[in-house]
JSON list of C-alpha atoms and ligand atoms in Angstrom, two decimals:
[
{"chain": "V", "resi": 1, "resn": "UNK", "atom": "CA", "xyz": [57.26, 142.74, 84.84]},
{"chain": "V", "resi": 2, "resn": "UNK", "atom": "CA", "xyz": [59.10, 145.66, 86.24]},
{"chain": "V", "resi": 3, "resn": "UNK", "atom": "CA", "xyz": [61.47, 143.46, 88.15]},
{"chain": "V", "resi": 4, "resn": "UNK", "atom": "CA", "xyz": [62.47, 141.85, 84.68]},
{"chain": "V", "resi": 5, "resn": "UNK", "atom": "CA", "xyz": [63.17, 145.12, 82.95]},
{"chain": "V", "resi": 6, "resn": "UNK", "atom": "CA", "xyz": [65.50, 146.23, 86.20]},
{"chain": "V", "resi": 7, "resn": "UNK", "atom": "CA", "xyz": [67.22, 143.00, 85.85]},
{"chain": "V", "resi": 8, "resn": "UNK", "atom": "CA", "xyz": [68.18, 143.21, 82.10]},
{"chain": "V", "resi": 9, "resn": "UNK", "atom": "CA", "xyz": [69.49, 146.82, 82.51]},
{"chain": "V", "resi": 10, "resn": "UNK", "atom": "CA", "xyz": [71.64, 145.43, 85.49]},
{"chain": "V", "resi": 11, "resn": "UNK", "atom": "CA", "xyz": [73.16, 142.76, 83.31]},
{"chain": "V", "resi": 12, "resn": "UNK", "atom": "CA", "xyz": [74.07, 145.47, 80.48]},
{"chain": "V", "resi": 13, "resn": "UNK", "atom": "CA", "xyz": [75.81, 147.75, 83.05]},
{"chain": "V", "resi": 14, "resn": "UNK", "atom": "CA", "xyz": [78.20, 145.07, 84.00]},
{"chain": "V", "resi": 15, "resn": "UNK", "atom": "CA", "xyz": [78.83, 142.92, 80.88]},
{"chain": "V", "resi": 16, "resn": "UNK", "atom": "CA", "xyz": [79.40, 145.46, 78.11]},
{"chain": "V", "resi": 17, "resn": "UNK", "atom": "CA", "xyz": [78.74, 143.72, 74.82]},
{"chain": "V", "resi": 18, "resn": "UNK", "atom": "CA", "xyz": [81.65, 144.14, 72.40]},
{"chain": "V", "resi": 19, "resn": "UNK", "atom": "CA", "xyz": [83.78, 142.35, 69.79]},
{"chain": "V", "resi": 20, "resn": "UNK", "atom": "CA", "xyz": [87.03, 140.94, 71.46]},
{"chain": "V", "resi": 21, "resn": "UNK", "atom": "CA", "xyz": [89.94, 139.50, 69.24]},
{"chain": "V", "resi": 22, "resn": "UNK", "atom": "CA", "xyz": [92.62, 137.37, 71.02]},
{"chain": "V", "resi": 23, "resn": "UNK", "atom": "CA", "xyz": [95.93, 139.15, 70.49]},
{"chain": "V", "resi": 24, "resn": "UNK", "atom": "CA", "xyz": [98.13, 137.53, 73.03]},
{"chain": "V", "resi": 25, "resn": "UNK", "atom": "CA", "xyz": [96.64, 134.22, 74.79]},
{"chain": "V", "resi": 26, "resn": "UNK", "atom": "CA", "xyz": [97.02, 133.45, 78.35]},
{"chain": "V", "resi": 27, "resn": "UNK", "atom": "CA", "xyz": [99.43, 130.81, 77.66]},
{"chain": "V", "resi": 28, "resn": "UNK", "atom": "CA", "xyz": [101.71, 133.06, 75.70]},
{"chain": "V", "resi": 29, "resn": "UNK", "atom": "CA", "xyz": [101.54, 135.73, 78.63]},
{"chain": "V", "resi": 30, "resn": "UNK", "atom": "CA", "xyz": [102.74, 133.05, 81.31]},
{"chain": "V", "resi": 31, "resn": "UNK", "atom": "CA", "xyz": [105.53, 131.67, 78.81]},
{"chain": "V", "resi": 32, "resn": "UNK", "atom": "CA", "xyz": [106.70, 135.13, 78.56]},
{"chain": "V", "resi": 33, "resn": "UNK", "atom": "CA", "xyz": [106.59, 135.85, 82.09]},
{"chain": "V", "resi": 34, "resn": "UNK", "atom": "CA", "xyz": [108.38, 132.78, 83.13]},
{"chain": "V", "resi": 35, "resn": "UNK", "atom": "CA", "xyz": [111.41, 133.97, 80.63]},
{"chain": "V", "resi": 36, "resn": "UNK", "atom": "CA", "xyz": [111.26, 137.50, 82.10]},
{"chain": "V", "resi": 37, "resn": "UNK", "atom": "CA", "xyz": [111.36, 136.14, 85.75]},
{"chain": "V", "resi": 38, "resn": "UNK", "atom": "CA", "xyz": [114.57, 134.11, 84.90]},
{"chain": "V", "resi": 39, "resn": "UNK", "atom": "CA", "xyz": [116.26, 136.98, 83.37]},
{"chain": "V", "resi": 40, "resn": "UNK", "atom": "CA", "xyz": [115.32, 139.33, 86.51]},
{"chain": "V", "resi": 41, "resn": "UNK", "atom": "CA", "xyz": [116.63, 136.51, 88.63]},
{"chain": "V", "resi": 42, "resn": "UNK", "atom": "CA", "xyz": [120.07, 136.54, 86.69]},
{"chain": "V", "resi": 43, "resn": "UNK", "atom": "CA", "xyz": [120.31, 140.22, 86.47]},
{"chain": "V", "resi": 44, "resn": "UNK", "atom": "CA", "xyz": [119.91, 140.85, 90.30]},
{"chain": "V", "resi": 45, "resn": "UNK", "atom": "CA", "xyz": [121.65, 137.74, 91.55]},
{"chain": "V", "resi": 46, "resn": "UNK", "atom": "CA", "xyz": [123.78, 138.47, 94.62]},
{"chain": "V", "resi": 47, "resn": "UNK", "atom": "CA", "xyz": [122.09, 141.72, 95.15]},
{"chain": "V", "resi": 48, "resn": "UNK", "atom": "CA", "xyz": [119.63, 143.04, 97.83]},
{"chain": "V", "resi": 49, "resn": "UNK", "atom": "CA", "xyz": [115.60, 142.48, 97.68]},
{"chain": "V", "resi": 50, "resn": "UNK", "atom": "CA", "xyz": [114.04, 144.08, 94.45]},
{"chain": "V", "resi": 51, "resn": "UNK", "atom": "CA", "xyz": [111.21, 146.36, 95.44]},
{"chain": "V", "resi": 52, "resn": "UNK", "atom": "CA", "xyz": [108.57, 145.89, 92.80]},
{"chain": "V", "resi": 53, "resn": "UNK", "atom": "CA", "xyz": [106.37, 148.77, 92.42]},
{"chain": "V", "resi": 54, "resn": "UNK", "atom": "CA", "xyz": [102.86, 148.01, 90.61]},
{"chain": "V", "resi": 55, "resn": "UNK", "atom": "CA", "xyz": [101.81, 150.94, 88.66]},
{"chain": "V", "resi": 56, "resn": "UNK", "atom": "CA", "xyz": [98.26, 150.52, 89.60]},
{"chain": "V", "resi": 57, "resn": "UNK", "atom": "CA", "xyz": [95.54, 149.43, 88.14]},
{"chain": "V", "resi": 58, "resn": "UNK", "atom": "CA", "xyz": [96.34, 148.03, 84.87]},
{"chain": "V", "resi": 59, "resn": "UNK", "atom": "CA", "xyz": [99.57, 146.24, 85.76]},
{"chain": "V", "resi": 60, "resn": "UNK", "atom": "CA", "xyz": [98.05, 144.06, 88.74]},
{"chain": "V", "resi": 61, "resn": "UNK", "atom": "CA", "xyz": [98.03, 140.69, 86.95]},
{"chain": "V", "resi": 62, "resn": "UNK", "atom": "CA", "xyz": [101.10, 141.24, 85.25]},
{"chain": "V", "resi": 63, "resn": "UNK", "atom": "CA", "xyz": [102.73, 142.27, 88.64]},
{"chain": "V", "resi": 64, "resn": "UNK", "atom": "CA", "xyz": [101.35, 139.19, 90.71]},
{"chain": "V", "resi": 65, "resn": "UNK", "atom": "CA", "xyz": [102.15, 136.89, 87.86]},
{"chain": "V", "resi": 66, "resn": "UNK", "atom": "CA", "xyz": [105.76, 138.36, 87.25]},
{"chain": "V", "resi": 67, "resn": "UNK", "atom": "CA", "xyz": [106.49, 138.36, 91.11]},
{"chain": "V", "resi": 68, "resn": "UNK", "atom": "CA", "xyz": [105.94, 134.91, 91.35]},
{"chain": "V", "resi": 69, "resn": "UNK", "atom": "CA", "xyz": [107.90, 134.02, 88.27]},
{"chain": "V", "resi": 70, "resn": "UNK", "atom": "CA", "xyz": [110.97, 135.60, 90.08]},
{"chain": "V", "resi": 71, "resn": "UNK", "atom": "CA", "xyz": [112.89, 133.83, 92.90]},
{"chain": "V", "resi": 72, "resn": "UNK", "atom": "CA", "xyz": [115.25, 136.39, 94.24]},
{"chain": "V", "resi": 73, "resn": "UNK", "atom": "CA", "xyz": [113.48, 138.29, 97.16]},
{"chain": "V", "resi": 74, "resn": "UNK", "atom": "CA", "xyz": [111.30, 140.91, 96.31]},
{"chain": "V", "resi": 75, "resn": "UNK", "atom": "CA", "xyz": [109.37, 143.41, 98.10]},
{"chain": "V", "resi": 76, "resn": "UNK", "atom": "CA", "xyz": [106.31, 144.98, 96.60]},
{"chain": "V", "resi": 77, "resn": "UNK", "atom": "CA", "xyz": [104.39, 148.65, 96.79]},
{"chain": "V", "resi": 78, "resn": "UNK", "atom": "CA", "xyz": [101.82, 149.99, 94.77]},
{"chain": "V", "resi": 79, "resn": "UNK", "atom": "CA", "xyz": [101.78, 153.53, 92.98]},
{"chain": "V", "resi": 80, "resn": "UNK", "atom": "CA", "xyz": [98.45, 155.22, 91.32]},
{"chain": "V", "resi": 81, "resn": "UNK", "atom": "CA", "xyz": [98.94, 157.32, 88.07]},
{"chain": "V", "resi": 82, "resn": "UNK", "atom": "CA", "xyz": [96.38, 158.38, 85.82]},
{"chain": "V", "resi": 83, "resn": "UNK", "atom": "CA", "xyz": [96.53, 159.87, 82.27]},
{"chain": "V", "resi": 84, "resn": "UNK", "atom": "CA", "xyz": [93.56, 158.49, 80.63]},
{"chain": "V", "resi": 85, "resn": "UNK", "atom": "CA", "xyz": [90.34, 159.17, 82.09]},
{"chain": "V", "resi": 86, "resn": "UNK", "atom": "CA", "xyz": [87.69, 157.48, 80.30]},
{"chain": "V", "resi": 87, "resn": "UNK", "atom": "CA", "xyz": [88.53, 157.58, 76.72]},
{"chain": "V", "resi": 88, "resn": "UNK", "atom": "CA", "xyz": [91.07, 155.77, 74.43]},
{"chain": "V", "resi": 89, "resn": "UNK", "atom": "CA", "xyz": [93.58, 158.46, 73.95]},
{"chain": "V", "resi": 90, "resn": "UNK", "atom": "CA", "xyz": [95.87, 159.76, 76.57]},
{"chain": "V", "resi": 91, "resn": "UNK", "atom": "CA", "xyz": [94.99, 163.28, 78.20]},
{"chain": "V", "resi": 92, "resn": "UNK", "atom": "CA", "xyz": [98.59, 164.10, 77.95]},
{"chain": "V", "resi": 93, "resn": "UNK", "atom": "CA", "xyz": [98.59, 164.85, 81.48]},
{"chain": "V", "resi": 94, "resn": "UNK", "atom": "CA", "xyz": [99.59, 162.63, 84.61]},
{"chain": "V", "resi": 95, "resn": "UNK", "atom": "CA", "xyz": [98.43, 162.64, 87.81]},
{"chain": "V", "resi": 96, "resn": "UNK", "atom": "CA", "xyz": [99.79, 160.67, 91.22]},
{"chain": "V", "resi": 97, "resn": "UNK", "atom": "CA", "xyz": [96.50, 159.24, 92.63]},
{"chain": "V", "resi": 98, "resn": "UNK", "atom": "CA", "xyz": [98.36, 156.98, 95.14]},
{"chain": "V", "resi": 99, "resn": "UNK", "atom": "CA", "xyz": [101.79, 157.45, 96.38]},
{"chain": "V", "resi": 100, "resn": "UNK", "atom": "CA", "xyz": [104.11, 154.65, 97.42]},
{"chain": "V", "resi": 101, "resn": "UNK", "atom": "CA", "xyz": [103.62, 153.66, 101.38]},
{"chain": "V", "resi": 102, "resn": "UNK", "atom": "CA", "xyz": [107.49, 153.04, 101.97]},
{"chain": "V", "resi": 103, "resn": "UNK", "atom": "CA", "xyz": [110.41, 154.75, 101.62]},
{"chain": "V", "resi": 104, "resn": "UNK", "atom": "CA", "xyz": [112.76, 153.26, 98.69]},
{"chain": "V", "resi": 105, "resn": "UNK", "atom": "CA", "xyz": [115.97, 155.23, 99.13]},
{"chain": "V", "resi": 106, "resn": "UNK", "atom": "CA", "xyz": [119.15, 152.84, 98.61]},
{"chain": "V", "resi": 107, "resn": "UNK", "atom": "CA", "xyz": [116.77, 150.26, 96.89]},
{"chain": "V", "resi": 108, "resn": "UNK", "atom": "CA", "xyz": [116.76, 148.58, 93.54]},
{"chain": "V", "resi": 109, "resn": "UNK", "atom": "CA", "xyz": [113.40, 149.58, 92.04]},
{"chain": "V", "resi": 110, "resn": "UNK", "atom": "CA", "xyz": [111.66, 147.45, 89.45]},
{"chain": "V", "resi": 111, "resn": "UNK", "atom": "CA", "xyz": [108.87, 149.52, 88.06]},
{"chain": "V", "resi": 112, "resn": "UNK", "atom": "CA", "xyz": [105.77, 146.97, 86.80]},
{"chain": "V", "resi": 113, "resn": "UNK", "atom": "CA", "xyz": [103.60, 148.71, 83.89]},
{"chain": "V", "resi": 114, "resn": "UNK", "atom": "CA", "xyz": [101.11, 147.34, 81.78]},
{"chain": "V", "resi": 115, "resn": "UNK", "atom": "CA", "xyz": [101.67, 149.01, 78.72]},
{"chain": "V", "resi": 116, "resn": "UNK", "atom": "CA", "xyz": [104.24, 151.67, 77.50]},
{"chain": "V", "resi": 117, "resn": "UNK", "atom": "CA", "xyz": [102.29, 153.59, 74.79]},
{"chain": "V", "resi": 118, "resn": "UNK", "atom": "CA", "xyz": [103.25, 157.56, 74.56]},
{"chain": "V", "resi": 119, "resn": "UNK", "atom": "CA", "xyz": [105.77, 157.22, 77.40]},
{"chain": "V", "resi": 120, "resn": "UNK", "atom": "CA", "xyz": [104.22, 160.12, 78.98]},
{"chain": "V", "resi": 121, "resn": "UNK", "atom": "CA", "xyz": [103.49, 158.17, 82.18]},
{"chain": "V", "resi": 122, "resn": "UNK", "atom": "CA", "xyz": [106.48, 156.41, 82.75]},
{"chain": "V", "resi": 123, "resn": "UNK", "atom": "CA", "xyz": [108.78, 159.27, 82.02]},
{"chain": "V", "resi": 124, "resn": "UNK", "atom": "CA", "xyz": [106.88, 161.16, 84.72]},
{"chain": "V", "resi": 125, "resn": "UNK", "atom": "CA", "xyz": [107.11, 158.22, 87.20]},
{"chain": "V", "resi": 126, "resn": "UNK", "atom": "CA", "xyz": [110.80, 157.79, 86.71]},
{"chain": "V", "resi": 127, "resn": "UNK", "atom": "CA", "xyz": [111.29, 161.55, 87.18]},
{"chain": "V", "resi": 128, "resn": "UNK", "atom": "CA", "xyz": [109.34, 161.13, 90.46]},
{"chain": "V", "resi": 129, "resn": "UNK", "atom": "CA", "xyz": [111.16, 158.18, 91.75]},
{"chain": "V", "resi": 130, "resn": "UNK", "atom": "CA", "xyz": [114.66, 159.35, 90.98]},
{"chain": "V", "resi": 131, "resn": "UNK", "atom": "CA", "xyz": [113.98, 162.14, 93.58]},
{"chain": "V", "resi": 132, "resn": "UNK", "atom": "CA", "xyz": [113.57, 159.35, 96.13]},
{"chain": "V", "resi": 133, "resn": "UNK", "atom": "CA", "xyz": [117.21, 158.40, 95.74]},
{"chain": "V", "resi": 134, "resn": "UNK", "atom": "CA", "xyz": [116.93, 154.76, 94.96]},
{"chain": "V", "resi": 135, "resn": "UNK", "atom": "CA", "xyz": [119.81, 152.61, 94.12]},
{"chain": "V", "resi": 136, "resn": "UNK", "atom": "CA", "xyz": [118.68, 151.60, 90.76]},
{"chain": "V", "resi": 137, "resn": "UNK", "atom": "CA", "xyz": [115.43, 152.08, 88.60]},
{"chain": "V", "resi": 138, "resn": "UNK", "atom": "CA", "xyz": [114.38, 149.45, 86.11]},
{"chain": "V", "resi": 139, "resn": "UNK", "atom": "CA", "xyz": [111.18, 148.97, 84.01]},
{"chain": "V", "resi": 140, "resn": "UNK", "atom": "CA", "xyz": [109.47, 145.81, 83.34]},
{"chain": "V", "resi": 141, "resn": "UNK", "atom": "CA", "xyz": [106.35, 146.32, 80.85]},
{"chain": "V", "resi": 142, "resn": "UNK", "atom": "CA", "xyz": [103.96, 143.83, 79.55]},
{"chain": "V", "resi": 143, "resn": "UNK", "atom": "CA", "xyz": [103.09, 145.48, 76.42]},
{"chain": "V", "resi": 144, "resn": "UNK", "atom": "CA", "xyz": [105.18, 148.03, 74.26]},
{"chain": "V", "resi": 145, "resn": "UNK", "atom": "CA", "xyz": [103.42, 150.17, 71.47]},
{"chain": "V", "resi": 146, "resn": "UNK", "atom": "CA", "xyz": [106.57, 151.97, 69.93]},
{"chain": "V", "resi": 147, "resn": "UNK", "atom": "CA", "xyz": [104.56, 153.66, 67.12]},
{"chain": "V", "resi": 148, "resn": "UNK", "atom": "CA", "xyz": [102.90, 155.85, 69.36]},
{"chain": "V", "resi": 149, "resn": "UNK", "atom": "CA", "xyz": [105.94, 157.20, 71.66]},
{"chain": "V", "resi": 150, "resn": "UNK", "atom": "CA", "xyz": [106.23, 160.70, 72.34]},
{"chain": "V", "resi": 151, "resn": "UNK", "atom": "CA", "xyz": [108.88, 160.43, 75.15]},
{"chain": "V", "resi": 152, "resn": "UNK", "atom": "CA", "xyz": [111.84, 158.13, 75.03]},
{"chain": "V", "resi": 153, "resn": "UNK", "atom": "CA", "xyz": [111.79, 155.38, 77.95]},
{"chain": "V", "resi": 154, "resn": "UNK", "atom": "CA", "xyz": [114.41, 152.94, 78.35]},
{"chain": "V", "resi": 155, "resn": "UNK", "atom": "CA", "xyz": [112.87, 149.58, 79.28]},
{"chain": "V", "resi": 156, "resn": "UNK", "atom": "CA", "xyz": [114.95, 146.68, 80.55]},
{"chain": "V", "resi": 157, "resn": "UNK", "atom": "CA", "xyz": [112.17, 143.82, 80.84]},
{"chain": "V", "resi": 158, "resn": "UNK", "atom": "CA", "xyz": [109.37, 143.67, 77.63]},
{"chain": "V", "resi": 159, "resn": "UNK", "atom": "CA", "xyz": [106.84, 141.15, 77.47]},
{"chain": "V", "resi": 160, "resn": "UNK", "atom": "CA", "xyz": [105.29, 142.06, 73.89]},
{"chain": "V", "resi": 161, "resn": "UNK", "atom": "CA", "xyz": [105.81, 144.57, 71.12]},
{"chain": "V", "resi": 162, "resn": "UNK", "atom": "CA", "xyz": [102.23, 145.37, 69.60]},
{"chain": "V", "resi": 163, "resn": "UNK", "atom": "CA", "xyz": [100.77, 147.18, 66.87]},
{"chain": "V", "resi": 164, "resn": "UNK", "atom": "CA", "xyz": [98.98, 150.42, 67.28]},
{"chain": "V", "resi": 165, "resn": "UNK", "atom": "CA", "xyz": [95.55, 149.11, 68.62]},
{"chain": "V", "resi": 166, "resn": "UNK", "atom": "CA", "xyz": [93.50, 149.41, 71.88]},
{"chain": "V", "resi": 167, "resn": "UNK", "atom": "CA", "xyz": [93.89, 146.30, 73.90]},
{"chain": "V", "resi": 168, "resn": "UNK", "atom": "CA", "xyz": [92.02, 145.11, 77.07]},
{"chain": "V", "resi": 169, "resn": "UNK", "atom": "CA", "xyz": [92.53, 142.18, 79.16]},
{"chain": "V", "resi": 170, "resn": "UNK", "atom": "CA", "xyz": [94.89, 140.73, 81.78]},
{"chain": "V", "resi": 171, "resn": "UNK", "atom": "CA", "xyz": [94.59, 144.07, 83.79]},
{"chain": "V", "resi": 172, "resn": "UNK", "atom": "CA", "xyz": [93.91, 146.53, 81.10]},
{"chain": "V", "resi": 173, "resn": "UNK", "atom": "CA", "xyz": [90.70, 148.47, 80.82]},
{"chain": "V", "resi": 174, "resn": "UNK", "atom": "CA", "xyz": [88.44, 150.37, 78.75]},
{"chain": "V", "resi": 175, "resn": "UNK", "atom": "CA", "xyz": [86.74, 152.82, 81.11]},
{"chain": "V", "resi": 176, "resn": "UNK", "atom": "CA", "xyz": [87.02, 150.14, 83.76]},
{"chain": "V", "resi": 177, "resn": "UNK", "atom": "CA", "xyz": [85.66, 147.35, 82.24]},
{"chain": "V", "resi": 178, "resn": "UNK", "atom": "CA", "xyz": [87.23, 144.17, 80.65]},
{"chain": "V", "resi": 179, "resn": "UNK", "atom": "CA", "xyz": [90.47, 143.86, 83.20]},
{"chain": "V", "resi": 180, "resn": "UNK", "atom": "CA", "xyz": [89.27, 140.58, 84.24]},
{"chain": "V", "resi": 181, "resn": "UNK", "atom": "CA", "xyz": [90.16, 138.82, 80.99]},
{"chain": "V", "resi": 182, "resn": "UNK", "atom": "CA", "xyz": [92.96, 136.08, 80.71]},
{"chain": "V", "resi": 183, "resn": "UNK", "atom": "CA", "xyz": [94.12, 137.10, 77.21]},
{"chain": "V", "resi": 184, "resn": "UNK", "atom": "CA", "xyz": [95.04, 140.49, 75.97]},
{"chain": "V", "resi": 185, "resn": "UNK", "atom": "CA", "xyz": [92.49, 141.24, 73.28]},
{"chain": "V", "resi": 186, "resn": "UNK", "atom": "CA", "xyz": [91.87, 143.96, 70.87]},
{"chain": "V", "resi": 187, "resn": "UNK", "atom": "CA", "xyz": [88.58, 145.75, 71.41]},
{"chain": "V", "resi": 188, "resn": "UNK", "atom": "CA", "xyz": [86.36, 146.23, 68.59]},
{"chain": "V", "resi": 189, "resn": "UNK", "atom": "CA", "xyz": [88.70, 143.83, 66.34]},
{"chain": "Q", "resi": 1, "resn": "LIG", "atom": "P1", "xyz": [101.32, 156.44, 78.06]},
{"chain": "Q", "resi": 1, "resn": "LIG", "atom": "O1", "xyz": [101.55, 157.57, 78.98]},
{"chain": "Q", "resi": 1, "resn": "LIG", "atom": "O2", "xyz": [100.64, 156.75, 76.86]},
{"chain": "Q", "resi": 1, "resn": "LIG", "atom": "O3", "xyz": [102.42, 155.42, 77.77]},
{"chain": "Q", "resi": 1, "resn": "LIG", "atom": "O4", "xyz": [100.26, 155.47, 78.34]},
{"chain": "Q", "resi": 1, "resn": "LIG", "atom": "C1", "xyz": [100.38, 154.54, 79.52]},
{"chain": "Q", "resi": 1, "resn": "LIG", "atom": "C2", "xyz": [98.89, 154.12, 80.02]},
{"chain": "Q", "resi": 1, "resn": "LIG", "atom": "O5", "xyz": [97.89, 154.35, 79.22]},
{"chain": "Q", "resi": 1, "resn": "LIG", "atom": "C3", "xyz": [99.03, 152.61, 80.56]},
{"chain": "Q", "resi": 1, "resn": "LIG", "atom": "O6", "xyz": [99.50, 152.51, 81.74]},
{"chain": "Q", "resi": 1, "resn": "LIG", "atom": "C4", "xyz": [97.56, 152.34, 80.19]},
{"chain": "Q", "resi": 1, "resn": "LIG", "atom": "O7", "xyz": [97.10, 152.51, 81.46]},
{"chain": "Q", "resi": 1, "resn": "LIG", "atom": "C5", "xyz": [97.02, 153.23, 79.29]},
{"chain": "Q", "resi": 1, "resn": "LIG", "atom": "N1", "xyz": [97.03, 152.56, 77.90]},
{"chain": "Q", "resi": 1, "resn": "LIG", "atom": "C6", "xyz": [97.84, 152.77, 76.71]},
{"chain": "Q", "resi": 1, "resn": "LIG", "atom": "N2", "xyz": [97.41, 152.16, 75.78]},
{"chain": "Q", "resi": 1, "resn": "LIG", "atom": "C7", "xyz": [96.56, 151.47, 76.21]},
{"chain": "Q", "resi": 1, "resn": "LIG", "atom": "C8", "xyz": [95.47, 150.29, 75.65]},
{"chain": "Q", "resi": 1, "resn": "LIG", "atom": "O8", "xyz": [95.69, 150.02, 74.30]},
{"chain": "Q", "resi": 1, "resn": "LIG", "atom": "N3", "xyz": [94.59, 149.59, 76.63]},
{"chain": "Q", "resi": 1, "resn": "LIG", "atom": "C9", "xyz": [94.23, 149.93, 77.54]},
{"chain": "Q", "resi": 1, "resn": "LIG", "atom": "N4", "xyz": [95.21, 151.00, 77.99]},
{"chain": "Q", "resi": 1, "resn": "LIG", "atom": "C10", "xyz": [96.07, 151.57, 77.68]},
{"chain": "Q", "resi": 2, "resn": "LIG", "atom": "MG1", "xyz": [98.78, 151.81, 83.25]}
]
């Protein structure tokens, strides 16, 4: 009996029950990524390798799929930023939790982000990267919530503009859960 109760608790820890409504399907995501990949190929044609920078952890799925949609040579590195803590609203404070492993001076940088919300995270990151003297910096974001913007951020490649709703899946989390979902879903919808 004791063992049974333990198993019930264990399951609840790792499989949070919640209402999820699909906002953008896996198919729609892949179709849009193919378009963005082709656009990146056209824009960087004739240039050197693109340094794709994955903003951990939310961008990991988009980063991996986008890299494979690009045929122009790419290099990869990872950067960790944190602004959200465990809630649904930004703390307004950004921390660098993992720096790049490489020197990016003179390279074309493509920052790959999951979602552009207030813009606080990306404007901070761009400021940090500019000090490394790259040749260029461009941003690719899967999602854009323009209604909540506090800082203006120029984005070259944007997957989908979405309304002001909290979304999870395809890398995006709520308190570290739901990243593995194939679709982008509204939590609580
Ligand atoms: P910003 O600094 O407000 O633009 O926030 C950007 C970061 O907040 C993203 O990289 C996400 O990690 C997180 N974020 C913003 N909106 C959402 C959401 O709807 N779901 C999950 N994470 C979000
Ligand atoms: Mg993020």
